[in-house]
Amino acid sequence: MEHRKPYFFVGIGGSGMMPLAMILAGQGARVAGSDRSLDQARLPAKFDFLARSGIALFPQDGSGIGSAEQIVVASAAIEETVPDARRAAELGNARMTRAELNARLFNAAPLSIGVAGTSGKSTVTGMIGWIFHALGRDPTVMNGAVMKNFVTPDAPFASALVGGGGAYVSEVDESDGSIALYRPGVAVLNNVSLDHLPMDKLIELFGAFIARAGKAVINLDNGEGALLAATMPRARLLTFAIGAPADLVAINLREQRYGITFELAREGEASIPVTLQVPGRHNVSNALAAIGAAAAAGIAVAEAAQAIQGFQGLKRRFELVGEAGGIAVIDDFGHNPDKIAATLDTLHAFEGRLLLLFQPHGYGPLKVMRAELVAMFAEKLSDEDVLVLPDPVYQGGTTSREVTSADIVADVAATGRHALHIPDRAAAAAHLVAAARAGDRIVVMGARDDTLSHLAAEMLARLQD
């Protein structure tokens, strides 16, 4: 895709904005941007990387927007009162959302593969990207997480990959309805469960997404997904499941502490042994989705199954930060009921108490997910586990605080589980470090805040001291 005009990203450090800016820069576009975190001197390594990549960075004070020719791309978190937004309005700049720009690139690609669902999008996107890369297909990958396979000393924040092979692999977001902008050649639907939107709205959005696809790859283990699969013509459908009838079936799962093995079965074919470097049944499901997407794009199933075994995982997706004194520290992106439950199930497959620090990713999601979060914690926490919630992440702007961390903790504690509200995050972390003993697993969970990884590293350092 040709880029005649320069782009200016407002909020360029965001998990969805940064890889898109990297893709544009890799395609030869002129890219600049600003970010509140840059002004606050937070996460300097990220912005140093962007600058080394040829992206000009400016304070978020309007100074970076100097011409009406610039296309201004703003993340959803940017309010019209931000100086950059006011400056763009004064000059009459063309405006785009992150999703509008990504969809334009996606829809223009010869082969577009879109990964949707409430959970697992980033992992499946990374798996597909790795399969295509390992098999020499040179894909472009737009991801919301750093893909370990592509991290190098020169590219420590590899959440994007720029290739020339014609395939554009991207996760697509349902939370703001922007999934409606995408026209996928191959659509992957991992699952449908409560997160940002009511269930009826999610089913509507995901149903329309797969209906637009050339071929849909759908998880039959998910009830809503199975119902949506029934609406698709069989010739445009590829299904997957664990231990149940589908086109791709995982059988004989064997869990390991930081990995899992299974056999991939297909009707009339010999089963294929697969060993993953990422743990948990949910990652078997993710692997089936990725292999299915590759197959829908014309790659042989056996080749995709072989390639996926080299996938090393994503940053902040059940990432082992380290161990000290027999205590493991794990950094995880879990932030909705399904994601957190998958992590807890994976950890509970092995002995050891769980000490969880869960930082909610906003007050709005707490309001939407309150009942489901509480029910999940009541079911999934063991009698010995400890759950600590600091206050939700807040990085400026207006917000309603109808449901708080204290409300969630009170509800969970009422079920008999051990839950604490410690408003200050540093104090919450210190409490868990002090309480930890050999055999425990400390898990730092939450989204929309890259500094959680630094917190996990600091907790490990304290344990080592």
Coordinates of C-alpha atoms in Angstrom, one line a residue:
M1 CA 0.0 0.0 0.0
E2 CA 1.3 3.4 -1.0
H3 CA 1.7 6.1 1.6
R4 CA 1.7 9.6 0.1
K5 CA 1.0 11.6 3.2
P6 CA 2.8 11.6 6.6
Y7 CA 1.1 10.2 9.7
F8 CA 1.1 11.5 13.2
F9 CA 0.1 9.1 16.0
V10 CA -1.4 10.5 19.2
G11 CA -0.7 7.9 21.8
I12 CA 2.0 6.2 19.8
G13 CA 3.2 4.0 22.7
G14 CA -0.1 2.2 23.1
S15 CA -0.1 -1.6 22.5
G16 CA -2.2 -1.3 19.4
M17 CA -0.7 2.0 18.1
M18 CA 3.0 1.1 18.3
P19 CA 3.0 -1.9 16.0
L20 CA 0.8 -0.1 13.5
A21 CA 3.3 2.8 13.5
M22 CA 6.1 0.3 13.0
I23 CA 4.3 -1.3 10.1
L24 CA 3.8 2.0 8.4
A25 CA 7.4 3.0 9.0
G26 CA 8.6 -0.4 7.6
Q27 CA 6.5 0.2 4.5
G28 CA 8.3 3.5 3.9
A29 CA 5.7 6.0 5.3
R30 CA 6.8 9.1 7.2
V31 CA 5.7 8.6 10.8
A32 CA 5.8 10.8 13.9
G33 CA 3.9 10.7 17.2
S34 CA 3.4 11.8 20.8
D35 CA 2.5 10.0 24.0
R36 CA 1.5 10.9 27.5
S37 CA 3.9 8.2 28.8
L38 CA 6.8 9.9 26.9
D39 CA 6.0 13.2 28.6
Q40 CA 5.9 11.5 32.0
A41 CA 9.2 9.7 31.3
R42 CA 7.6 6.3 31.7
L43 CA 9.0 3.3 29.8
P44 CA 11.9 5.2 28.1
A45 CA 13.2 2.1 26.4
K46 CA 10.1 1.8 24.3
F47 CA 10.4 5.4 23.0
D48 CA 14.1 5.0 22.4
F49 CA 13.3 2.0 20.2
L50 CA 10.7 4.1 18.2
A51 CA 13.2 6.9 17.7
R52 CA 15.9 4.5 16.5
S53 CA 13.4 3.1 14.0
G54 CA 13.1 6.5 12.4
I55 CA 9.9 7.7 14.0
A56 CA 10.0 11.4 15.2
L57 CA 8.7 11.9 18.7
F58 CA 7.1 15.1 20.2
P59 CA 5.6 16.2 23.5
Q60 CA 1.8 15.8 23.5
D61 CA 1.4 19.6 23.4
G62 CA 0.4 20.1 19.8
S63 CA 3.9 20.9 18.6
G64 CA 4.2 17.7 16.4
I65 CA 1.3 18.7 14.2
G66 CA 2.7 21.4 12.0
S67 CA 0.9 20.8 8.7
A68 CA -2.6 20.1 7.5
E69 CA -1.1 17.4 5.3
Q70 CA -0.5 15.1 8.2
I71 CA -3.0 12.3 8.8
V72 CA -3.7 12.3 12.5
V73 CA -4.2 8.8 14.0
A74 CA -5.6 8.8 17.6
S75 CA -6.1 6.0 20.0
A76 CA -9.4 5.5 21.7
A77 CA -8.0 6.8 24.9
I78 CA -7.3 10.3 23.4
E79 CA -9.9 12.9 24.4
E80 CA -10.6 16.0 22.3
T81 CA -9.2 18.2 25.0
V82 CA -5.7 16.8 24.4
P83 CA -3.6 19.6 22.8
D84 CA -2.7 17.4 19.8
A85 CA -6.4 16.8 19.1
R86 CA -7.1 20.6 19.5
R87 CA -4.3 21.4 17.1
A88 CA -5.5 18.9 14.5
A89 CA -9.0 20.5 14.7
E90 CA -7.5 24.0 14.2
L91 CA -5.5 22.9 11.1
G92 CA -8.3 20.7 9.7
N93 CA -6.2 17.5 9.5
A94 CA -7.6 14.3 8.3
R95 CA -8.3 12.0 11.3
M96 CA -8.3 8.3 11.5
T97 CA -8.7 5.9 14.4
R98 CA -6.2 3.1 14.9
A99 CA -8.7 0.5 13.7
E100 CA -9.7 2.5 10.6
L101 CA -6.0 2.7 9.5
N102 CA -5.3 -1.0 10.4
A103 CA -8.4 -2.1 8.5
R104 CA -7.3 -0.1 5.4
L105 CA -4.0 -2.0 5.4
F106 CA -5.6 -5.3 6.2
N107 CA -8.3 -5.0 3.5
A108 CA -5.8 -4.0 0.9
A109 CA -3.6 -7.1 1.5
P110 CA -3.7 -10.0 -1.1
L111 CA -4.3 -12.4 1.9
S112 CA -5.9 -11.0 5.0
I113 CA -6.1 -13.2 8.2
G114 CA -8.1 -11.7 11.0
V115 CA -8.1 -13.1 14.5
A116 CA -11.1 -12.4 16.7
G117 CA -12.5 -13.6 20.0
T118 CA -12.7 -12.5 23.6
S119 CA -9.5 -14.3 24.6
G120 CA -6.4 -15.6 22.9
K121 CA -6.2 -13.1 19.9
S122 CA -2.7 -12.0 20.4
T123 CA -1.3 -15.5 21.0
V124 CA -3.1 -16.9 17.9
T125 CA -1.9 -14.0 15.8
G126 CA 1.6 -14.6 17.0
M127 CA 1.3 -18.3 16.2
I128 CA 0.0 -17.7 12.7
G129 CA 2.7 -15.1 12.1
W130 CA 5.4 -17.6 13.3
I131 CA 4.0 -20.4 11.1
F132 CA 4.1 -18.2 8.0
H133 CA 7.5 -16.9 8.8
A134 CA 9.0 -20.3 9.6
L135 CA 7.7 -21.6 6.3
G136 CA 9.2 -18.7 4.3
R137 CA 5.9 -16.9 3.6
D138 CA 7.3 -13.5 4.8
P139 CA 4.1 -12.2 6.5
T140 CA 3.2 -8.8 7.9
V141 CA 1.9 -9.2 11.4
M142 CA 0.0 -6.7 13.5
N143 CA -0.1 -7.8 17.1
G144 CA -1.0 -6.2 20.4
A145 CA 1.8 -8.1 22.3
V146 CA 5.6 -8.6 21.8
M147 CA 6.3 -11.8 20.0
K148 CA 9.3 -13.5 21.5
N149 CA 10.3 -15.2 18.3
F150 CA 11.0 -11.9 16.7
V151 CA 12.8 -10.1 19.6
T152 CA 16.4 -9.1 18.9
P153 CA 18.7 -6.7 20.6
D154 CA 17.8 -4.1 17.9
A155 CA 14.1 -4.9 18.1
P156 CA 13.1 -5.5 21.8
F157 CA 9.5 -4.5 21.2
A158 CA 8.6 -6.8 18.3
S159 CA 4.8 -6.5 18.3
A160 CA 4.9 -6.1 14.6
L161 CA 6.5 -7.8 11.6
V162 CA 6.8 -6.2 8.2
G163 CA 7.0 -8.6 5.3
G164 CA 6.6 -8.7 1.6
G165 CA 4.8 -12.0 1.1
G166 CA 1.3 -10.6 0.7
A167 CA -0.2 -12.0 4.0
Y168 CA -1.4 -9.5 6.6
V169 CA -2.1 -11.2 9.9
S170 CA -3.9 -9.1 12.5
E171 CA -5.9 -9.4 15.7
V172 CA -9.2 -7.5 15.4
D173 CA -10.9 -5.8 18.3
E174 CA -14.6 -6.2 19.2
S175 CA -14.5 -3.9 22.2
D176 CA -15.2 -0.7 20.3
G177 CA -17.1 -2.3 17.4
S178 CA -14.3 -1.7 15.0
I179 CA -14.3 -5.4 14.0
A180 CA -17.0 -4.3 11.5
L181 CA -14.4 -2.5 9.4
Y182 CA -12.5 -5.7 8.5
R183 CA -13.1 -7.9 5.4
P184 CA -11.0 -11.1 6.1
G185 CA -9.9 -13.6 3.6
V186 CA -9.6 -15.9 6.6
A187 CA -11.4 -15.2 9.8
V188 CA -10.5 -16.9 13.1
L189 CA -13.0 -17.0 15.9
N190 CA -11.4 -18.2 19.2
N191 CA -14.3 -17.8 21.5
V192 CA -17.2 -15.5 22.6
S193 CA -17.4 -14.6 26.2
L194 CA -18.1 -11.5 28.3
D195 CA -15.5 -8.7 28.4
H196 CA -16.2 -5.2 27.3
L197 CA -19.6 -5.6 25.7
P198 CA -22.9 -7.3 26.5
M199 CA -23.2 -10.9 25.1
D200 CA -25.9 -10.1 22.5
K201 CA -23.7 -7.4 21.0
L202 CA -20.7 -9.6 20.9
I203 CA -22.6 -12.4 19.1
E204 CA -23.8 -9.8 16.5
L205 CA -20.3 -8.4 15.9
F206 CA -18.6 -11.8 15.6
G207 CA -21.4 -13.3 13.5
A208 CA -21.1 -10.5 11.0
F209 CA -17.3 -10.8 11.0
I210 CA -17.3 -14.5 10.0
A211 CA -20.1 -13.9 7.5
R212 CA -17.8 -11.5 5.6
A213 CA -14.9 -14.0 5.5
G214 CA -13.8 -16.1 2.6
K215 CA -13.2 -18.9 5.1
A216 CA -13.9 -19.0 8.9
V217 CA -12.0 -21.0 11.4
I218 CA -14.1 -21.5 14.5
N219 CA -13.7 -23.1 18.0
L220 CA -16.5 -25.6 18.6
D221 CA -15.6 -26.0 22.3
N222 CA -17.1 -22.5 22.8
G223 CA -20.9 -22.7 22.9
E224 CA -21.5 -19.4 21.2
G225 CA -18.8 -20.1 18.7
A226 CA -20.4 -23.4 17.9
L227 CA -23.8 -21.7 17.3
L228 CA -22.2 -19.2 15.0
A229 CA -20.4 -22.0 13.1
A230 CA -23.8 -23.5 12.4
T231 CA -24.7 -20.3 10.4
M232 CA -21.7 -20.7 8.0
P233 CA -21.8 -22.7 4.7
R234 CA -19.8 -25.9 5.2
A235 CA -17.5 -25.1 2.2
R236 CA -16.4 -21.9 4.0
L237 CA -15.9 -23.4 7.4
L238 CA -13.0 -25.1 9.2
T239 CA -13.6 -26.2 12.8
F240 CA -11.5 -27.2 15.7
A241 CA -12.0 -28.7 19.2
I242 CA -10.3 -30.5 22.0
G243 CA -11.4 -34.1 22.2
A244 CA -14.7 -33.6 20.3
P245 CA -15.8 -33.9 16.7
A246 CA -14.3 -31.2 14.4
D247 CA -12.1 -30.9 11.4
L248 CA -9.0 -30.5 13.7
V249 CA -9.1 -32.3 17.0
A250 CA -6.5 -32.3 19.9
I251 CA -6.3 -35.6 21.8
N252 CA -4.0 -37.1 24.4
L253 CA -3.1 -33.8 26.1
R254 CA -0.2 -34.0 28.5
E255 CA 0.4 -30.9 30.6
Q256 CA 3.9 -29.7 31.5
R257 CA 4.8 -26.9 33.9
Y258 CA 5.8 -24.5 31.1
G259 CA 4.5 -26.4 28.0
I260 CA 2.1 -29.0 26.8
T261 CA 2.0 -31.9 24.3
F262 CA -0.9 -33.3 22.3
E263 CA -1.8 -35.2 19.1
L264 CA -3.5 -33.5 16.2
A265 CA -6.2 -35.8 14.8
R266 CA -8.1 -35.5 11.5
E267 CA -10.6 -37.9 10.0
G268 CA -8.9 -40.4 7.7
E269 CA -5.4 -39.2 8.6
A270 CA -2.6 -40.3 10.9
S271 CA -2.4 -38.2 14.1
I272 CA 0.4 -35.7 14.3
P273 CA 2.3 -35.3 17.6
V274 CA 2.8 -31.6 18.7
T275 CA 4.8 -30.2 21.5
L276 CA 4.1 -26.5 22.4
Q277 CA 6.5 -24.3 24.3
V278 CA 3.6 -22.5 26.0
P279 CA 1.5 -24.2 28.7
G280 CA -2.2 -25.0 29.2
R281 CA -5.2 -26.4 27.5
H282 CA -6.1 -22.9 26.3
N283 CA -2.9 -22.8 24.3
V284 CA -3.7 -26.1 22.7
S285 CA -7.0 -24.5 21.5
N286 CA -4.9 -21.4 20.3
A287 CA -2.6 -23.8 18.4
L288 CA -5.5 -25.5 16.7
A289 CA -6.9 -22.1 15.7
A290 CA -3.5 -21.1 14.2
I291 CA -3.0 -24.3 12.4
G292 CA -6.5 -24.0 11.1
A293 CA -5.9 -20.5 9.8
A294 CA -2.8 -21.7 8.0
A295 CA -4.7 -24.6 6.5
A296 CA -7.5 -22.2 5.3
A297 CA -4.7 -20.1 3.7
G298 CA -3.4 -23.1 1.8
I299 CA -0.6 -24.4 4.0
A300 CA -0.5 -28.2 4.6
V301 CA -1.7 -29.1 8.1
A302 CA 1.4 -31.2 8.8
E303 CA 3.7 -28.4 7.9
A304 CA 1.8 -25.9 10.1
A305 CA 1.9 -28.4 13.0
Q306 CA 5.6 -28.8 12.7
A307 CA 6.3 -25.1 12.4
I308 CA 4.2 -24.1 15.4
Q309 CA 6.4 -26.1 17.7
G310 CA 9.0 -23.4 17.4
F311 CA 6.6 -20.7 18.7
Q312 CA 8.2 -19.3 21.9
G313 CA 5.2 -17.3 23.2
L314 CA 4.4 -13.7 23.9
K315 CA 5.6 -11.2 26.5
R316 CA 3.1 -11.0 29.4
R317 CA 1.3 -14.2 28.4
F318 CA 2.1 -16.6 31.2
E319 CA 5.7 -15.4 31.1
L320 CA 8.0 -16.8 33.7
V321 CA 10.0 -13.8 35.0
G322 CA 12.2 -16.0 37.2
E323 CA 12.4 -18.0 40.4
A324 CA 14.0 -17.3 43.7
G325 CA 14.0 -19.3 46.9
G326 CA 11.6 -21.8 45.3
I327 CA 9.1 -19.1 44.5
A328 CA 8.2 -18.4 40.8
V329 CA 7.1 -15.0 39.5
I330 CA 4.8 -15.0 36.5
D331 CA 3.7 -12.0 34.4
D332 CA 0.4 -12.5 32.7
F333 CA -2.1 -10.4 30.6
G334 CA -5.1 -12.0 32.3
H335 CA -7.8 -9.3 32.8
N336 CA -11.2 -10.8 32.0
P337 CA -12.9 -13.9 33.5
D338 CA -11.9 -16.3 30.7
K339 CA -8.3 -15.3 30.5
I340 CA -7.8 -15.3 34.3
A341 CA -9.5 -18.7 34.6
A342 CA -7.3 -20.2 31.9
T343 CA -4.2 -19.1 33.7
L344 CA -5.4 -20.4 37.1
D345 CA -6.4 -23.7 35.6
T346 CA -2.9 -24.0 34.0
L347 CA -1.2 -23.2 37.3
H348 CA -3.4 -25.5 39.4
A349 CA -2.4 -28.5 37.3
F350 CA 0.7 -28.5 39.5
E351 CA 1.1 -28.2 43.2
G352 CA 1.7 -24.8 44.9
R353 CA -0.1 -21.9 46.4
L354 CA -1.0 -19.0 44.1
L355 CA -0.4 -15.4 45.2
L356 CA -2.3 -13.2 42.7
L357 CA -1.9 -9.4 42.2
F358 CA -4.7 -8.4 39.8
Q359 CA -4.7 -4.8 38.7
P360 CA -8.1 -4.2 36.9
H361 CA -7.7 -2.4 33.5
G362 CA -10.3 0.2 34.2
Y363 CA -13.4 1.1 36.1
G364 CA -15.7 0.5 33.2
P365 CA -14.7 -3.2 32.7
L366 CA -15.2 -3.8 36.4
K367 CA -18.7 -2.6 36.1
V368 CA -19.4 -4.8 33.1
M369 CA -17.7 -7.9 34.4
R370 CA -18.4 -7.7 38.2
A371 CA -20.6 -10.7 38.6
E372 CA -18.6 -12.9 36.2
L373 CA -15.2 -11.9 37.8
V374 CA -16.5 -12.7 41.3
A375 CA -18.0 -16.1 40.2
M376 CA -14.8 -17.0 38.4
F377 CA -12.5 -16.2 41.4
A378 CA -14.9 -18.1 43.8
E379 CA -14.7 -21.2 41.6
K380 CA -11.0 -21.1 40.5
L381 CA -9.2 -19.9 43.6
S382 CA -8.2 -22.7 46.0
D383 CA -8.6 -22.4 49.8
E384 CA -4.9 -21.5 50.2
D385 CA -4.6 -19.0 47.3
V386 CA -4.4 -15.3 48.0
L387 CA -5.9 -12.6 45.8
V388 CA -4.9 -8.9 46.1
L389 CA -6.4 -6.1 44.1
P390 CA -4.9 -2.6 44.0
D391 CA -7.0 0.2 42.5
P392 CA -7.6 0.0 38.7
V393 CA -5.0 1.5 36.3
Y394 CA -5.8 5.1 35.6
Q395 CA -3.8 7.2 33.2
G396 CA -5.9 10.4 32.9
G397 CA -9.2 11.4 31.4
T398 CA -12.7 11.2 32.7
T399 CA -14.1 8.0 34.1
S400 CA -17.1 6.8 36.2
R401 CA -16.1 4.9 39.3
E402 CA -19.3 3.1 40.1
V403 CA -17.6 -0.2 40.8
T404 CA -14.1 -0.3 42.4
S405 CA -11.5 -2.9 43.4
A406 CA -12.8 -2.8 46.9
D407 CA -16.3 -3.9 45.6
I408 CA -14.8 -6.9 43.8
V409 CA -12.7 -7.9 46.9
A410 CA -15.7 -7.6 49.2
D411 CA -17.8 -9.8 46.8
V412 CA -15.0 -12.4 46.5
A413 CA -14.3 -12.5 50.2
A414 CA -18.0 -13.1 50.8
T415 CA -17.7 -16.4 48.9
G416 CA -15.0 -17.6 51.5
R417 CA -12.0 -16.9 49.3
H418 CA -8.9 -15.0 50.6
A419 CA -9.1 -11.6 48.9
L420 CA -7.6 -8.2 50.0
H421 CA -8.0 -4.7 48.7
I422 CA -4.7 -2.8 49.0
P423 CA -5.2 0.4 47.0
D424 CA -1.5 1.2 46.4
R425 CA 0.0 -1.2 43.9
A426 CA 3.5 -1.1 45.4
A427 CA 2.1 -1.9 48.8
A428 CA 0.1 -4.7 47.3
A429 CA 3.2 -6.1 45.7
A430 CA 5.2 -5.8 49.0
H431 CA 2.4 -7.7 50.8
L432 CA 2.6 -10.7 48.5
V433 CA 6.5 -10.7 48.5
A434 CA 6.4 -10.8 52.3
A435 CA 3.8 -13.6 52.4
A436 CA 5.5 -15.8 49.8
R437 CA 7.2 -19.1 50.8
A438 CA 8.9 -21.9 48.8
G439 CA 6.6 -23.6 46.4
D440 CA 4.4 -20.5 45.8
R441 CA 3.7 -18.9 42.4
I442 CA 3.3 -15.1 42.4
V443 CA 1.3 -14.0 39.4
V444 CA 1.0 -10.3 38.3
M445 CA -2.1 -9.9 36.1
G446 CA -3.7 -7.0 34.3
A447 CA -3.9 -5.2 30.9
R448 CA -3.3 -1.7 29.5
D449 CA -0.3 -1.0 31.7
D450 CA 3.2 -2.0 30.5
T451 CA 4.7 -1.1 33.8
L452 CA 3.2 -4.3 35.3
S453 CA 6.2 -6.1 33.8
H454 CA 8.5 -3.8 35.7
L455 CA 6.5 -4.5 38.8
A456 CA 6.9 -8.3 38.3
A457 CA 10.7 -7.9 37.8
E458 CA 10.9 -5.8 41.0
M459 CA 9.1 -8.4 43.0
L460 CA 11.5 -11.1 41.7
A461 CA 14.4 -8.8 42.7
R462 CA 13.0 -8.5 46.2
L463 CA 12.7 -12.2 46.5
Q464 CA 16.3 -12.6 45.4
D465 CA 17.4 -10.1 48.0

